[in-house]
Amino acid sequence: MSKNAAGARTGNEQALALYQELRSTTGESFDDVAHRLDLSKAERERCHEELVALGLIDGARGQAPGGTPAVVAPDVALLRLLQHERERLESRLAETSRAHTTLETLAGPFLRAGMEPGSEVEVEIVEDPARIGRELADLTNTVRTSVHSMLTGSVRREEMSLELARDRDRVARGVLVQAMYSHRVGQVPEMIQHLAERTALGVEVRLSAVVPMNMVLADENFALLPTDPHDPNSAAILARGPGLVRSYRALYDYCWHAATPYGHEEPAEPGGDGLSEQQRAALRMLASGIKDEQVARNLGVSLRTVSRLISEVMQELDAASRFEAGVKAARLGLLDGEPYEQST
């Protein structure tokens, strides 16, 4: 093969031409054959690396070409490559098997032994009011970092002194105590004094337009809330374990950030005084999730009349949407009372 013909080849073609020349000659060094093909030093090194990588000549990859190479037939190189890959696969399978055995061991007794106390979730329905009282009393002695509570109504008079005693003990031990109440609770004379006393002890108290349910959370590991948020006297859900309690804590934090610190309440929003009983009833039914059609049936009026009533309510409350009207109605206490039930 002429130098000009070999020199016109590039890349893989140069390596192929060099390999063919090596196979057709015997006793010549790699450098001699490459020189005859007019390959530069960089081209010789690149071809040498490629032929070694393919297994077509013996030698370590990256080794500078020089002596007479041992040329390997293509079918032999292919068989060697397949054998090498099979050995690599078998080695990888063996490593995977060992790793799987190790994972099974860790997932067994060693994993259970390393679990933190209270990491498992426990949920219990408690119907006995005395049991609920005992759980809350025990909480005073066991809580370490924080207690978060929300209450839809007022505290019973006979329980106020007990609650203050618990506050005094928890705050003295450095426990963060947060309590959330409805705005209307802050208008009850006895509760005004009680909330002032709690605040004076170091309890963080906030008032909210809407408090969804009674709830007590502690240390992100304890939660007590009713099975029916609309019935404070229903059986209680007692949950332990951060996996579930963190979800309740997220709900609490959302309500807390939307509430107003006690003693910094904003002035009451104007509006609502001019609503008729029919308009108030329509507003409360819509706030309870009842659709316009059912509101019309309950009031014995047409859908057009319901639309007119809602428009009048929005105008009275200076609200741009039904949602805004519902929020303002809650702040004004217009939704207080028994919620409407949807008819079946």
PDB file of C-alpha atoms in Angstrom, residues 59-321:
ATOM      1  CA  GLY A  59      -0.335  -4.724  24.743  1.00  0.00           C
ATOM      2  CA  ALA A  60      -1.396  -2.406  27.499  1.00  0.00           C
ATOM      3  CA  ARG A  61      -3.631   0.484  26.505  1.00  0.00           C
ATOM      4  CA  GLY A  62      -1.662   3.690  26.420  1.00  0.00           C
ATOM      5  CA  GLN A  63       1.676   1.914  25.950  1.00  0.00           C
ATOM      6  CA  ALA A  64       3.782   3.691  23.370  1.00  0.00           C
ATOM      7  CA  PRO A  65       4.130   1.696  20.114  1.00  0.00           C
ATOM      8  CA  GLY A  66       7.560   0.386  19.465  1.00  0.00           C
ATOM      9  CA  GLY A  67       8.423  -3.297  19.117  1.00  0.00           C
ATOM     10  CA  THR A  68       6.880  -6.032  17.061  1.00  0.00           C
ATOM     11  CA  PRO A  69       3.249  -6.498  18.178  1.00  0.00           C
ATOM     12  CA  ALA A  70       1.422  -9.813  18.524  1.00  0.00           C
ATOM     13  CA  VAL A  71      -1.405  -9.505  16.033  1.00  0.00           C
ATOM     14  CA  VAL A  72      -4.667 -11.238  17.011  1.00  0.00           C
ATOM     15  CA  ALA A  73      -7.179 -12.555  14.483  1.00  0.00           C
ATOM     16  CA  PRO A  74     -10.561 -10.745  14.529  1.00  0.00           C
ATOM     17  CA  ASP A  75     -12.558 -13.869  15.507  1.00  0.00           C
ATOM     18  CA  VAL A  76     -10.186 -14.601  18.377  1.00  0.00           C
ATOM     19  CA  ALA A  77     -10.393 -10.976  19.572  1.00  0.00           C
ATOM     20  CA  LEU A  78     -14.184 -11.188  19.468  1.00  0.00           C
ATOM     21  CA  LEU A  79     -14.247 -14.403  21.526  1.00  0.00           C
ATOM     22  CA  ARG A  80     -11.860 -12.878  24.062  1.00  0.00           C
ATOM     23  CA  LEU A  81     -14.043  -9.787  24.314  1.00  0.00           C
ATOM     24  CA  LEU A  82     -17.167 -11.882  24.875  1.00  0.00           C
ATOM     25  CA  GLN A  83     -15.371 -13.935  27.518  1.00  0.00           C
ATOM     26  CA  HIS A  84     -14.185 -10.779  29.256  1.00  0.00           C
ATOM     27  CA  GLU A  85     -17.679  -9.288  29.288  1.00  0.00           C
ATOM     28  CA  ARG A  86     -19.148 -12.543  30.610  1.00  0.00           C
ATOM     29  CA  GLU A  87     -16.626 -12.564  33.443  1.00  0.00           C
ATOM     30  CA  ARG A  88     -17.460  -8.952  34.236  1.00  0.00           C
ATOM     31  CA  LEU A  89     -21.177  -9.781  34.267  1.00  0.00           C
ATOM     32  CA  GLU A  90     -20.670 -12.779  36.544  1.00  0.00           C
ATOM     33  CA  SER A  91     -18.576 -10.651  38.896  1.00  0.00           C
ATOM     34  CA  ARG A  92     -21.264  -7.953  38.936  1.00  0.00           C
ATOM     35  CA  LEU A  93     -23.971 -10.517  39.645  1.00  0.00           C
ATOM     36  CA  ALA A  94     -21.915 -11.869  42.525  1.00  0.00           C
ATOM     37  CA  GLU A  95     -21.519  -8.335  43.941  1.00  0.00           C
ATOM     38  CA  THR A  96     -25.256  -7.707  43.563  1.00  0.00           C
ATOM     39  CA  SER A  97     -26.051 -10.951  45.381  1.00  0.00           C
ATOM     40  CA  ARG A  98     -23.766  -9.988  48.270  1.00  0.00           C
ATOM     41  CA  ALA A  99     -25.341  -6.515  48.437  1.00  0.00           C
ATOM     42  CA  HIS A 100     -28.841  -8.029  48.453  1.00  0.00           C
ATOM     43  CA  THR A 101     -27.889 -10.307  51.329  1.00  0.00           C
ATOM     44  CA  THR A 102     -26.516  -7.336  53.250  1.00  0.00           C
ATOM     45  CA  LEU A 103     -29.696  -5.311  52.649  1.00  0.00           C
ATOM     46  CA  GLU A 104     -31.855  -8.186  53.885  1.00  0.00           C
ATOM     47  CA  THR A 105     -29.777  -8.315  57.050  1.00  0.00           C
ATOM     48  CA  LEU A 106     -30.054  -4.557  57.630  1.00  0.00           C
ATOM     49  CA  ALA A 107     -33.805  -4.582  56.947  1.00  0.00           C
ATOM     50  CA  GLY A 108     -34.295  -7.244  59.596  1.00  0.00           C
ATOM     51  CA  PRO A 109     -33.370  -7.103  63.280  1.00  0.00           C
ATOM     52  CA  PHE A 110     -30.591  -4.516  62.863  1.00  0.00           C
ATOM     53  CA  LEU A 111     -32.982  -1.949  61.325  1.00  0.00           C
ATOM     54  CA  ARG A 112     -35.606  -2.541  63.996  1.00  0.00           C
ATOM     55  CA  ALA A 113     -32.968  -2.257  66.708  1.00  0.00           C
ATOM     56  CA  GLY A 114     -31.885   1.124  65.387  1.00  0.00           C
ATOM     57  CA  MET A 115     -35.306   2.713  65.156  1.00  0.00           C
ATOM     58  CA  GLU A 116     -35.832   5.775  67.314  1.00  0.00           C
ATOM     59  CA  PRO A 117     -38.421   5.531  70.070  1.00  0.00           C
ATOM     60  CA  GLY A 118     -41.804   6.788  68.943  1.00  0.00           C
ATOM     61  CA  SER A 119     -40.997   6.642  65.231  1.00  0.00           C
ATOM     62  CA  GLU A 120     -43.846   4.208  64.645  1.00  0.00           C
ATOM     63  CA  VAL A 121     -47.356   5.621  64.275  1.00  0.00           C
ATOM     64  CA  GLU A 122     -50.021   4.560  66.762  1.00  0.00           C
ATOM     65  CA  VAL A 123     -53.647   5.653  66.384  1.00  0.00           C
ATOM     66  CA  GLU A 124     -56.363   4.977  68.956  1.00  0.00           C
ATOM     67  CA  ILE A 125     -60.023   6.021  69.277  1.00  0.00           C
ATOM     68  CA  VAL A 126     -60.772   7.106  72.849  1.00  0.00           C
ATOM     69  CA  GLU A 127     -64.424   7.405  73.916  1.00  0.00           C
ATOM     70  CA  ASP A 128     -63.977   7.744  77.691  1.00  0.00           C
ATOM     71  CA  PRO A 129     -63.830  11.458  78.709  1.00  0.00           C
ATOM     72  CA  ALA A 130     -61.966  10.506  81.889  1.00  0.00           C
ATOM     73  CA  ARG A 131     -59.271   8.803  79.814  1.00  0.00           C
ATOM     74  CA  ILE A 132     -58.922  11.937  77.680  1.00  0.00           C
ATOM     75  CA  GLY A 133     -58.484  13.993  80.864  1.00  0.00           C
ATOM     76  CA  ARG A 134     -55.796  11.647  82.125  1.00  0.00           C
ATOM     77  CA  GLU A 135     -53.910  11.845  78.831  1.00  0.00           C
ATOM     78  CA  LEU A 136     -53.915  15.650  78.998  1.00  0.00           C
ATOM     79  CA  ALA A 137     -52.793  15.572  82.630  1.00  0.00           C
ATOM     80  CA  ASP A 138     -49.955  13.162  81.847  1.00  0.00           C
ATOM     81  CA  LEU A 139     -48.925  15.416  78.987  1.00  0.00           C
ATOM     82  CA  THR A 140     -47.985  18.153  81.460  1.00  0.00           C
ATOM     83  CA  ASN A 141     -45.377  15.873  83.022  1.00  0.00           C
ATOM     84  CA  THR A 142     -44.031  14.318  79.819  1.00  0.00           C
ATOM     85  CA  VAL A 143     -43.901  17.212  77.330  1.00  0.00           C
ATOM     86  CA  ARG A 144     -40.365  18.437  76.661  1.00  0.00           C
ATOM     87  CA  THR A 145     -40.329  21.097  73.969  1.00  0.00           C
ATOM     88  CA  SER A 146     -43.742  22.393  72.858  1.00  0.00           C
ATOM     89  CA  VAL A 147     -47.517  22.241  73.268  1.00  0.00           C
ATOM     90  CA  HIS A 148     -49.853  23.619  70.598  1.00  0.00           C
ATOM     91  CA  SER A 149     -53.619  23.779  71.115  1.00  0.00           C
ATOM     92  CA  MET A 150     -56.642  25.195  69.320  1.00  0.00           C
ATOM     93  CA  LEU A 151     -60.127  25.455  70.813  1.00  0.00           C
ATOM     94  CA  THR A 152     -63.357  26.258  69.008  1.00  0.00           C
ATOM     95  CA  GLY A 153     -65.199  27.457  72.144  1.00  0.00           C
ATOM     96  CA  SER A 154     -64.669  28.797  75.644  1.00  0.00           C
ATOM     97  CA  VAL A 155     -62.862  27.000  78.444  1.00  0.00           C
ATOM     98  CA  ARG A 156     -65.159  25.717  81.185  1.00  0.00           C
ATOM     99  CA  ARG A 157     -65.004  27.817  84.310  1.00  0.00           C
ATOM    100  CA  GLU A 158     -63.998  24.879  86.516  1.00  0.00           C
ATOM    101  CA  GLU A 159     -61.073  24.059  84.177  1.00  0.00           C
ATOM    102  CA  MET A 160     -59.550  27.545  83.954  1.00  0.00           C
ATOM    103  CA  SER A 161     -57.475  27.305  87.138  1.00  0.00           C
ATOM    104  CA  LEU A 162     -56.217  23.845  86.136  1.00  0.00           C
ATOM    105  CA  GLU A 163     -55.154  25.134  82.735  1.00  0.00           C
ATOM    106  CA  LEU A 164     -53.277  28.045  84.332  1.00  0.00           C
ATOM    107  CA  ALA A 165     -51.467  25.624  86.670  1.00  0.00           C
ATOM    108  CA  ARG A 166     -50.370  23.544  83.685  1.00  0.00           C
ATOM    109  CA  ASP A 167     -49.197  26.673  81.871  1.00  0.00           C
ATOM    110  CA  ARG A 168     -47.157  27.756  84.886  1.00  0.00           C
ATOM    111  CA  ASP A 169     -45.437  24.359  85.103  1.00  0.00           C
ATOM    112  CA  ARG A 170     -44.706  24.049  81.370  1.00  0.00           C
ATOM    113  CA  VAL A 171     -43.394  27.585  80.913  1.00  0.00           C
ATOM    114  CA  ALA A 172     -41.178  27.210  83.987  1.00  0.00           C
ATOM    115  CA  ARG A 173     -39.579  24.145  82.342  1.00  0.00           C
ATOM    116  CA  GLY A 174     -38.913  26.071  79.119  1.00  0.00           C
ATOM    117  CA  VAL A 175     -41.732  24.480  77.127  1.00  0.00           C
ATOM    118  CA  LEU A 176     -43.157  26.561  74.274  1.00  0.00           C
ATOM    119  CA  VAL A 177     -46.935  26.878  74.783  1.00  0.00           C
ATOM    120  CA  GLN A 178     -49.160  28.190  71.978  1.00  0.00           C
ATOM    121  CA  ALA A 179     -52.956  28.460  72.141  1.00  0.00           C
ATOM    122  CA  MET A 180     -55.443  29.500  69.457  1.00  0.00           C
ATOM    123  CA  TYR A 181     -59.083  30.519  69.933  1.00  0.00           C
ATOM    124  CA  SER A 182     -61.930  31.872  67.851  1.00  0.00           C
ATOM    125  CA  HIS A 183     -62.365  35.665  67.718  1.00  0.00           C
ATOM    126  CA  ARG A 184     -65.794  35.363  69.317  1.00  0.00           C
ATOM    127  CA  VAL A 185     -64.229  33.657  72.372  1.00  0.00           C
ATOM    128  CA  GLY A 186     -62.174  36.792  72.934  1.00  0.00           C
ATOM    129  CA  GLN A 187     -65.413  38.736  73.442  1.00  0.00           C
ATOM    130  CA  VAL A 188     -66.596  36.616  76.410  1.00  0.00           C
ATOM    131  CA  PRO A 189     -65.801  38.513  79.670  1.00  0.00           C
ATOM    132  CA  GLU A 190     -64.564  35.466  81.596  1.00  0.00           C
ATOM    133  CA  MET A 191     -62.416  34.358  78.643  1.00  0.00           C
ATOM    134  CA  ILE A 192     -60.963  37.861  78.262  1.00  0.00           C
ATOM    135  CA  GLN A 193     -59.569  37.598  81.793  1.00  0.00           C
ATOM    136  CA  HIS A 194     -58.455  33.992  81.290  1.00  0.00           C
ATOM    137  CA  LEU A 195     -56.594  34.755  78.064  1.00  0.00           C
ATOM    138  CA  ALA A 196     -54.931  37.754  79.727  1.00  0.00           C
ATOM    139  CA  GLU A 197     -53.761  35.514  82.573  1.00  0.00           C
ATOM    140  CA  ARG A 198     -52.398  32.900  80.157  1.00  0.00           C
ATOM    141  CA  THR A 199     -50.562  35.589  78.225  1.00  0.00           C
ATOM    142  CA  ALA A 200     -49.081  36.990  81.444  1.00  0.00           C
ATOM    143  CA  LEU A 201     -47.649  33.531  82.240  1.00  0.00           C
ATOM    144  CA  GLY A 202     -45.805  33.435  78.908  1.00  0.00           C
ATOM    145  CA  VAL A 203     -48.294  31.553  76.760  1.00  0.00           C
ATOM    146  CA  GLU A 204     -48.483  32.717  73.126  1.00  0.00           C
ATOM    147  CA  VAL A 205     -52.202  33.290  72.444  1.00  0.00           C
ATOM    148  CA  ARG A 206     -53.770  34.086  69.088  1.00  0.00           C
ATOM    149  CA  LEU A 207     -57.326  34.624  67.877  1.00  0.00           C
ATOM    150  CA  SER A 208     -58.565  33.447  64.501  1.00  0.00           C
ATOM    151  CA  ALA A 209     -61.674  34.041  62.413  1.00  0.00           C
ATOM    152  CA  VAL A 210     -61.993  30.302  61.838  1.00  0.00           C
ATOM    153  CA  VAL A 211     -60.783  27.529  64.148  1.00  0.00           C
ATOM    154  CA  PRO A 212     -61.475  24.218  62.363  1.00  0.00           C
ATOM    155  CA  MET A 213     -61.497  21.879  65.377  1.00  0.00           C
ATOM    156  CA  ASN A 214     -60.297  21.240  68.898  1.00  0.00           C
ATOM    157  CA  MET A 215     -56.703  20.003  68.807  1.00  0.00           C
ATOM    158  CA  VAL A 216     -53.762  19.423  71.151  1.00  0.00           C
ATOM    159  CA  LEU A 217     -50.277  18.671  69.802  1.00  0.00           C
ATOM    160  CA  ALA A 218     -47.077  18.048  71.743  1.00  0.00           C
ATOM    161  CA  ASP A 219     -43.421  17.477  70.824  1.00  0.00           C
ATOM    162  CA  GLU A 220     -44.425  16.461  67.256  1.00  0.00           C
ATOM    163  CA  ASN A 221     -45.146  13.054  68.762  1.00  0.00           C
ATOM    164  CA  PHE A 222     -48.615  13.440  70.324  1.00  0.00           C
ATOM    165  CA  ALA A 223     -51.944  14.561  68.880  1.00  0.00           C
ATOM    166  CA  LEU A 224     -55.434  14.638  70.361  1.00  0.00           C
ATOM    167  CA  LEU A 225     -58.389  15.734  68.217  1.00  0.00           C
ATOM    168  CA  PRO A 226     -62.082  14.830  67.780  1.00  0.00           C
ATOM    169  CA  THR A 227     -63.322  12.196  65.346  1.00  0.00           C
ATOM    170  CA  ASP A 228     -66.004  14.708  64.275  1.00  0.00           C
ATOM    171  CA  PRO A 229     -64.697  18.301  64.032  1.00  0.00           C
ATOM    172  CA  HIS A 230     -68.292  19.616  64.206  1.00  0.00           C
ATOM    173  CA  ASP A 231     -69.010  17.769  67.477  1.00  0.00           C
ATOM    174  CA  PRO A 232     -66.591  18.624  70.314  1.00  0.00           C
ATOM    175  CA  ASN A 233     -68.176  15.855  72.417  1.00  0.00           C
ATOM    176  CA  SER A 234     -67.397  13.110  69.891  1.00  0.00           C
ATOM    177  CA  ALA A 235     -64.838  10.389  70.553  1.00  0.00           C
ATOM    178  CA  ALA A 236     -61.225  11.528  70.354  1.00  0.00           C
ATOM    179  CA  ILE A 237     -58.412  10.417  68.087  1.00  0.00           C
ATOM    180  CA  LEU A 238     -55.210   9.807  70.034  1.00  0.00           C
ATOM    181  CA  ALA A 239     -52.203   9.636  67.683  1.00  0.00           C
ATOM    182  CA  ARG A 240     -48.567   9.061  68.542  1.00  0.00           C
ATOM    183  CA  GLY A 241     -45.592   9.130  66.203  1.00  0.00           C
ATOM    184  CA  PRO A 242     -44.066  11.968  64.148  1.00  0.00           C
ATOM    185  CA  GLY A 243     -45.088  10.398  60.834  1.00  0.00           C
ATOM    186  CA  LEU A 244     -48.718  11.406  61.439  1.00  0.00           C
ATOM    187  CA  VAL A 245     -48.403  14.214  63.977  1.00  0.00           C
ATOM    188  CA  ARG A 246     -46.320  16.324  61.577  1.00  0.00           C
ATOM    189  CA  SER A 247     -49.328  16.465  59.232  1.00  0.00           C
ATOM    190  CA  TYR A 248     -51.534  17.860  62.004  1.00  0.00           C
ATOM    191  CA  ARG A 249     -48.755  20.285  62.918  1.00  0.00           C
ATOM    192  CA  ALA A 250     -48.697  21.603  59.327  1.00  0.00           C
ATOM    193  CA  LEU A 251     -52.438  22.340  59.582  1.00  0.00           C
ATOM    194  CA  TYR A 252     -51.942  24.034  62.936  1.00  0.00           C
ATOM    195  CA  ASP A 253     -49.072  26.201  61.653  1.00  0.00           C
ATOM    196  CA  TYR A 254     -51.181  27.310  58.677  1.00  0.00           C
ATOM    197  CA  CYS A 255     -53.998  28.449  60.987  1.00  0.00           C
ATOM    198  CA  TRP A 256     -51.522  29.993  63.448  1.00  0.00           C
ATOM    199  CA  HIS A 257     -49.874  32.236  60.867  1.00  0.00           C
ATOM    200  CA  ALA A 258     -53.299  33.453  59.708  1.00  0.00           C
ATOM    201  CA  ALA A 259     -54.373  34.292  63.285  1.00  0.00           C
ATOM    202  CA  THR A 260     -53.905  37.553  65.187  1.00  0.00           C
ATOM    203  CA  PRO A 261     -51.806  37.793  68.387  1.00  0.00           C
ATOM    204  CA  TYR A 262     -54.028  38.359  71.419  1.00  0.00           C
ATOM    205  CA  GLY A 263     -54.148  42.040  72.339  1.00  0.00           C
ATOM    206  CA  HIS A 264     -53.412  43.133  68.769  1.00  0.00           C
ATOM    207  CA  GLU A 265     -56.807  42.401  67.236  1.00  0.00           C
ATOM    208  CA  GLU A 266     -57.794  44.424  64.215  1.00  0.00           C
ATOM    209  CA  PRO A 267     -61.002  46.510  64.443  1.00  0.00           C
ATOM    210  CA  ALA A 268     -64.110  44.598  63.454  1.00  0.00           C
ATOM    211  CA  GLU A 269     -64.981  44.883  59.801  1.00  0.00           C
ATOM    212  CA  PRO A 270     -68.097  46.877  58.997  1.00  0.00           C
ATOM    213  CA  GLY A 271     -71.036  45.206  57.356  1.00  0.00           C
ATOM    214  CA  GLY A 272     -73.536  42.503  58.096  1.00  0.00           C
ATOM    215  CA  ASP A 273     -75.938  44.577  60.187  1.00  0.00           C
ATOM    216  CA  GLY A 274     -78.268  45.117  57.258  1.00  0.00           C
ATOM    217  CA  LEU A 275     -78.671  41.449  56.327  1.00  0.00           C
ATOM    218  CA  SER A 276     -82.133  39.963  56.534  1.00  0.00           C
ATOM    219  CA  GLU A 277     -82.799  36.567  58.127  1.00  0.00           C
ATOM    220  CA  GLN A 278     -83.253  35.075  54.653  1.00  0.00           C
ATOM    221  CA  GLN A 279     -79.929  36.478  53.494  1.00  0.00           C
ATOM    222  CA  ARG A 280     -78.168  35.211  56.631  1.00  0.00           C
ATOM    223  CA  ALA A 281     -79.686  31.757  56.160  1.00  0.00           C
ATOM    224  CA  ALA A 282     -78.528  31.626  52.535  1.00  0.00           C
ATOM    225  CA  LEU A 283     -75.043  32.760  53.571  1.00  0.00           C
ATOM    226  CA  ARG A 284     -74.746  30.084  56.270  1.00  0.00           C
ATOM    227  CA  MET A 285     -75.967  27.329  53.950  1.00  0.00           C
ATOM    228  CA  LEU A 286     -73.454  28.281  51.252  1.00  0.00           C
ATOM    229  CA  ALA A 287     -70.664  28.415  53.847  1.00  0.00           C
ATOM    230  CA  SER A 288     -71.638  24.861  54.867  1.00  0.00           C
ATOM    231  CA  GLY A 289     -70.987  23.666  51.309  1.00  0.00           C
ATOM    232  CA  ILE A 290     -74.610  23.417  50.203  1.00  0.00           C
ATOM    233  CA  LYS A 291     -75.116  24.072  46.490  1.00  0.00           C
ATOM    234  CA  ASP A 292     -77.377  26.808  45.132  1.00  0.00           C
ATOM    235  CA  GLU A 293     -80.045  24.312  44.066  1.00  0.00           C
ATOM    236  CA  GLN A 294     -80.353  22.899  47.599  1.00  0.00           C
ATOM    237  CA  VAL A 295     -80.366  26.414  49.089  1.00  0.00           C
ATOM    238  CA  ALA A 296     -83.291  27.277  46.811  1.00  0.00           C
ATOM    239  CA  ARG A 297     -85.188  24.180  47.918  1.00  0.00           C
ATOM    240  CA  ASN A 298     -84.486  24.833  51.611  1.00  0.00           C
ATOM    241  CA  LEU A 299     -85.670  28.443  51.340  1.00  0.00           C
ATOM    242  CA  GLY A 300     -88.530  27.643  48.984  1.00  0.00           C
ATOM    243  CA  VAL A 301     -87.358  30.143  46.386  1.00  0.00           C
ATOM    244  CA  SER A 302     -86.019  30.025  42.829  1.00  0.00           C
ATOM    245  CA  LEU A 303     -82.382  29.807  41.756  1.00  0.00           C
ATOM    246  CA  ARG A 304     -82.645  33.368  40.478  1.00  0.00           C
ATOM    247  CA  THR A 305     -83.708  34.511  43.937  1.00  0.00           C
ATOM    248  CA  VAL A 306     -80.757  32.693  45.519  1.00  0.00           C
ATOM    249  CA  SER A 307     -78.380  34.460  43.116  1.00  0.00           C
ATOM    250  CA  ARG A 308     -79.972  37.781  44.029  1.00  0.00           C
ATOM    251  CA  LEU A 309     -79.655  37.041  47.767  1.00  0.00           C
ATOM    252  CA  ILE A 310     -75.953  36.209  47.411  1.00  0.00           C
ATOM    253  CA  SER A 311     -75.350  39.358  45.372  1.00  0.00           C
ATOM    254  CA  GLU A 312     -77.011  41.401  48.106  1.00  0.00           C
ATOM    255  CA  VAL A 313     -74.882  39.678  50.764  1.00  0.00           C
ATOM    256  CA  MET A 314     -71.684  40.409  48.818  1.00  0.00           C
ATOM    257  CA  GLN A 315     -72.720  44.046  48.436  1.00  0.00           C
ATOM    258  CA  GLU A 316     -73.515  44.356  52.155  1.00  0.00           C
ATOM    259  CA  LEU A 317     -70.145  42.826  53.135  1.00  0.00           C
ATOM    260  CA  ASP A 318     -68.264  44.747  50.433  1.00  0.00           C
ATOM    261  CA  ALA A 319     -66.911  41.452  49.064  1.00  0.00           C
ATOM    262  CA  ALA A 320     -65.758  40.882  45.488  1.00  0.00           C
ATOM    263  CA  SER A 321     -66.402  37.128  45.536  1.00  0.00           C
TER     264      SER A 321
END
